């Protein structure tokens, strides 16, 4: 009985095949080399892009949290130290809580004022309500017109029947009514 190691046999076959292919076909070697190089470059580009994006994100985040202090025209410090993030929070928060006139939406602190957020929500809701009311009013006017047309036709038929005792083609159903 022969004692053959199956893994050694597989490895030998793979090595022999690879040697034969590379020995007989130099183009194959060049193609494999190019493909390996292309894949290495792609991996490098992907990883480099990811690291660059992470570095930019970190720099931006850090930039928002760096403290600074305003200075006047002569370079003298003015006011408290702050960060860009704190200034943006104050600016954005202040925008929505600023008191505005109920009619115009312009900033002003009067008896008829509300916050900008409440004013904008009121405007949006009013526009939606107005559009819905227009649709319903149009539908009601259409139904009213159709109802009046039908009622007028009925009244006119009764008046014509009272006035003329003759059965017309329309009365007999041989011709359609224009209304």
mmCIF file of C-alpha atoms in Angstrom:
data_model
loop_
_atom_site.group_PDB
_atom_site.id
_atom_site.type_symbol
_atom_site.label_atom_id
_atom_site.label_comp_id
_atom_site.label_asym_id
_atom_site.label_seq_id
_atom_site.Cartn_x
_atom_site.Cartn_y
_atom_site.Cartn_z
ATOM 1 C CA UNK A 1 0.000 0.000 0.000
ATOM 2 C CA UNK A 2 1.269 3.441 -0.904
ATOM 3 C CA UNK A 3 1.400 6.055 1.771
ATOM 4 C CA UNK A 4 0.608 9.343 -0.100
ATOM 5 C CA UNK A 5 -0.112 12.582 1.702
ATOM 6 C CA UNK A 6 -3.045 14.205 -0.100
ATOM 7 C CA UNK A 7 -2.090 17.781 0.920
ATOM 8 C CA UNK A 8 1.487 17.329 -0.341
ATOM 9 C CA UNK A 9 0.115 15.996 -3.602
ATOM 10 C CA UNK A 10 -2.201 18.998 -4.041
ATOM 11 C CA UNK A 11 0.627 21.447 -3.287
ATOM 12 C CA UNK A 12 2.915 19.711 -5.768
ATOM 13 C CA UNK A 13 0.245 19.859 -8.481
ATOM 14 C CA UNK A 14 -0.346 23.571 -7.849
ATOM 15 C CA UNK A 15 3.402 24.348 -7.918
ATOM 16 C CA UNK A 16 3.932 22.301 -11.074
ATOM 17 C CA UNK A 17 0.980 23.982 -12.827
ATOM 18 C CA UNK A 18 2.154 27.439 -11.814
ATOM 19 C CA UNK A 19 5.705 26.720 -12.994
ATOM 20 C CA UNK A 20 4.461 25.388 -16.337
ATOM 21 C CA UNK A 21 2.188 28.370 -16.916
ATOM 22 C CA UNK A 22 4.854 30.901 -16.035
ATOM 23 C CA UNK A 23 7.557 29.125 -18.019
ATOM 24 C CA UNK A 24 5.465 28.826 -21.196
ATOM 25 C CA UNK A 25 3.625 32.123 -21.116
ATOM 26 C CA UNK A 26 5.493 35.321 -20.265
ATOM 27 C CA UNK A 27 2.367 37.370 -21.158
ATOM 28 C CA UNK A 28 0.469 35.638 -18.360
ATOM 29 C CA UNK A 29 3.147 36.665 -15.889
ATOM 30 C CA UNK A 30 2.910 40.275 -17.069
ATOM 31 C CA UNK A 31 -0.899 40.197 -16.856
ATOM 32 C CA UNK A 32 -0.815 38.796 -13.326
ATOM 33 C CA UNK A 33 1.766 41.379 -12.319
ATOM 34 C CA UNK A 34 -0.352 44.237 -13.735
ATOM 35 C CA UNK A 35 -3.499 42.969 -12.015
ATOM 36 C CA UNK A 36 -1.709 42.666 -8.674
ATOM 37 C CA UNK A 37 -0.317 46.199 -9.100
ATOM 38 C CA UNK A 38 -3.788 47.557 -10.009
ATOM 39 C CA UNK A 39 -5.360 45.972 -6.944
ATOM 40 C CA UNK A 40 -2.614 47.285 -4.668
ATOM 41 C CA UNK A 41 -3.108 50.801 -6.059
ATOM 42 C CA UNK A 42 -6.897 50.567 -5.577
ATOM 43 C CA UNK A 43 -6.473 49.429 -1.972
ATOM 44 C CA UNK A 44 -3.992 52.269 -1.382
ATOM 45 C CA UNK A 45 -6.343 54.869 -2.889
ATOM 46 C CA UNK A 46 -9.331 53.600 -0.890
ATOM 47 C CA UNK A 47 -7.413 53.595 2.371
ATOM 48 C CA UNK A 48 -5.753 56.941 1.668
ATOM 49 C CA UNK A 49 -9.133 58.527 0.863
ATOM 50 C CA UNK A 50 -10.625 57.148 4.077
ATOM 51 C CA UNK A 51 -7.703 58.443 6.167
ATOM 52 C CA UNK A 52 -7.815 61.852 4.495
ATOM 53 C CA UNK A 53 -11.577 62.118 5.101
ATOM 54 C CA UNK A 54 -11.119 61.136 8.753
ATOM 55 C CA UNK A 55 -8.305 63.682 9.183
ATOM 56 C CA UNK A 56 -10.393 66.467 7.607
ATOM 57 C CA UNK A 57 -13.405 65.587 9.802
ATOM 58 C CA UNK A 58 -11.234 65.619 12.921
ATOM 59 C CA UNK A 59 -9.671 68.980 11.951
ATOM 60 C CA UNK A 60 -13.099 70.544 11.334
ATOM 61 C CA UNK A 61 -14.469 69.219 14.632
ATOM 62 C CA UNK A 62 -11.414 70.502 16.483
ATOM 63 C CA UNK A 63 -11.703 73.873 14.690
ATOM 64 C CA UNK A 64 -15.257 74.336 15.961
ATOM 65 C CA UNK A 65 -14.121 73.758 19.555
ATOM 66 C CA UNK A 66 -10.970 75.955 19.616
ATOM 67 C CA UNK A 67 -11.445 79.002 21.865
ATOM 68 C CA UNK A 68 -10.920 82.493 20.500
ATOM 69 C CA UNK A 69 -11.602 86.020 21.664
ATOM 70 C CA UNK A 70 -12.677 88.934 19.524
ATOM 71 C CA UNK A 71 -10.414 91.948 19.235
ATOM 72 C CA UNK A 72 -11.120 95.569 18.366
ATOM 73 C CA UNK A 73 -9.432 97.649 15.650
ATOM 74 C CA UNK A 74 -6.324 98.104 17.830
ATOM 75 C CA UNK A 75 -5.951 94.402 18.604
ATOM 76 C CA UNK A 76 -7.227 94.694 22.190
ATOM 77 C CA UNK A 77 -9.276 91.700 23.444
ATOM 78 C CA UNK A 78 -12.977 92.427 23.524
ATOM 79 C CA UNK A 79 -15.684 90.354 25.223
ATOM 80 C CA UNK A 80 -15.530 86.809 26.583
ATOM 81 C CA UNK A 81 -13.651 83.875 25.058
ATOM 82 C CA UNK A 82 -15.872 81.640 22.964
ATOM 83 C CA UNK A 83 -15.818 78.922 20.294
ATOM 84 C CA UNK A 84 -17.270 78.783 16.806
ATOM 85 C CA UNK A 85 -19.644 76.024 17.972
ATOM 86 C CA UNK A 86 -20.959 78.171 20.846
ATOM 87 C CA UNK A 87 -21.416 81.174 18.524
ATOM 88 C CA UNK A 88 -23.312 79.060 15.982
ATOM 89 C CA UNK A 89 -25.543 77.604 18.708
ATOM 90 C CA UNK A 90 -26.308 81.097 19.986
ATOM 91 C CA UNK A 91 -26.923 82.458 16.481
ATOM 92 C CA UNK A 92 -29.170 79.597 15.356
ATOM 93 C CA UNK A 93 -31.039 79.369 18.652
ATOM 94 C CA UNK A 94 -31.497 83.127 18.678
ATOM 95 C CA UNK A 95 -32.871 83.120 15.140
ATOM 96 C CA UNK A 96 -35.826 80.889 16.046
ATOM 97 C CA UNK A 97 -36.563 82.554 19.392
ATOM 98 C CA UNK A 98 -36.374 86.146 18.101
ATOM 99 C CA UNK A 99 -39.659 88.028 18.547
ATOM 100 C CA UNK A 100 -41.267 89.012 15.221
ATOM 101 C CA UNK A 101 -44.372 91.006 14.276
ATOM 102 C CA UNK A 102 -47.422 88.772 13.727
ATOM 103 C CA UNK A 103 -48.420 90.486 10.463
ATOM 104 C CA UNK A 104 -45.072 91.040 8.738
ATOM 105 C CA UNK A 105 -42.685 88.499 10.282
ATOM 106 C CA UNK A 106 -40.060 91.212 10.732
ATOM 107 C CA UNK A 107 -38.115 91.408 13.991
ATOM 108 C CA UNK A 108 -39.713 93.661 16.548
ATOM 109 C CA UNK A 109 -40.715 93.507 20.161
ATOM 110 C CA UNK A 110 -44.280 94.796 20.281
ATOM 111 C CA UNK A 111 -47.587 93.759 21.770
ATOM 112 C CA UNK A 112 -48.414 91.804 18.585
ATOM 113 C CA UNK A 113 -45.264 89.675 18.449
ATOM 114 C CA UNK A 114 -44.404 86.013 18.677
ATOM 115 C CA UNK A 115 -41.297 83.886 18.122
ATOM 116 C CA UNK A 116 -40.100 83.367 14.552
ATOM 117 C CA UNK A 117 -40.697 79.608 14.893
ATOM 118 C CA UNK A 118 -44.353 80.161 15.905
ATOM 119 C CA UNK A 119 -44.813 82.735 13.134
ATOM 120 C CA UNK A 120 -43.473 80.375 10.439
ATOM 121 C CA UNK A 121 -45.580 77.451 11.662
ATOM 122 C CA UNK A 122 -48.673 79.702 11.649
ATOM 123 C CA UNK A 123 -47.918 80.785 8.068
ATOM 124 C CA UNK A 124 -47.445 77.189 6.890
ATOM 125 C CA UNK A 125 -50.658 76.029 8.563
ATOM 126 C CA UNK A 126 -52.589 79.040 7.213
ATOM 127 C CA UNK A 127 -51.427 78.305 3.643
ATOM 128 C CA UNK A 128 -52.499 74.664 3.939
ATOM 129 C CA UNK A 129 -55.859 75.661 5.451
ATOM 130 C CA UNK A 130 -56.403 78.297 2.743
ATOM 131 C CA UNK A 131 -55.697 75.773 -0.043
ATOM 132 C CA UNK A 132 -58.091 73.245 1.500
ATOM 133 C CA UNK A 133 -60.811 75.903 1.873
ATOM 134 C CA UNK A 134 -60.406 76.900 -1.805
ATOM 135 C CA UNK A 135 -60.814 73.263 -2.874
ATOM 136 C CA UNK A 136 -63.934 72.794 -0.744
ATOM 137 C CA UNK A 137 -65.448 76.113 -1.881
ATOM 138 C CA UNK A 138 -64.897 75.138 -5.529
ATOM 139 C CA UNK A 139 -66.519 71.734 -4.948
ATOM 140 C CA UNK A 140 -69.505 73.310 -3.180
ATOM 141 C CA UNK A 141 -69.944 75.894 -5.946
ATOM 142 C CA UNK A 142 -69.890 73.086 -8.542
ATOM 143 C CA UNK A 143 -72.530 71.088 -6.675
ATOM 144 C CA UNK A 144 -74.663 74.212 -6.247
ATOM 145 C CA UNK A 145 -74.411 74.968 -9.985
ATOM 146 C CA UNK A 146 -75.385 71.385 -10.892
ATOM 147 C CA UNK A 147 -78.292 71.498 -8.421
ATOM 148 C CA UNK A 148 -79.565 74.837 -9.759
ATOM 149 C CA UNK A 149 -79.279 73.583 -13.343
ATOM 150 C CA UNK A 150 -81.344 70.503 -12.462
ATOM 151 C CA UNK A 151 -83.943 72.537 -10.559
ATOM 152 C CA UNK A 152 -84.252 75.099 -13.373
ATOM 153 C CA UNK A 153 -84.735 72.288 -15.897
ATOM 154 C CA UNK A 154 -87.473 70.786 -13.743
ATOM 155 C CA UNK A 155 -89.243 74.142 -13.316
ATOM 156 C CA UNK A 156 -88.957 74.894 -17.060
ATOM 157 C CA UNK A 157 -90.376 71.449 -17.944
ATOM 158 C CA UNK A 158 -93.353 72.042 -15.621
ATOM 159 C CA UNK A 159 -93.956 75.502 -17.082
ATOM 160 C CA UNK A 160 -93.778 74.194 -20.679
ATOM 161 C CA UNK A 161 -96.128 71.272 -19.828
ATOM 162 C CA UNK A 162 -98.636 73.704 -18.288
ATOM 163 C CA UNK A 163 -98.388 76.044 -21.284
ATOM 164 C CA UNK A 164 -98.530 73.406 -24.057
ATOM 165 C CA UNK A 165 -100.743 70.332 -23.751
ATOM 166 C CA UNK A 166 -98.995 68.603 -26.694
ATOM 167 C CA UNK A 167 -96.491 65.766 -26.220
ATOM 168 C CA UNK A 168 -93.236 66.775 -27.940
ATOM 169 C CA UNK A 169 -90.493 64.418 -29.138
ATOM 170 C CA UNK A 170 -88.518 65.219 -25.971
ATOM 171 C CA UNK A 171 -91.570 64.445 -23.823
ATOM 172 C CA UNK A 172 -91.865 61.098 -25.605
ATOM 173 C CA UNK A 173 -88.149 60.368 -24.984
ATOM 174 C CA UNK A 174 -87.298 60.212 -28.694
ATOM 175 C CA UNK A 175 -84.892 63.186 -28.512
ATOM 176 C CA UNK A 176 -82.497 64.033 -25.655
ATOM 177 C CA UNK A 177 -82.978 67.248 -23.721
ATOM 178 C CA UNK A 178 -80.301 69.939 -24.141
ATOM 179 C CA UNK A 179 -80.140 70.418 -20.387
#
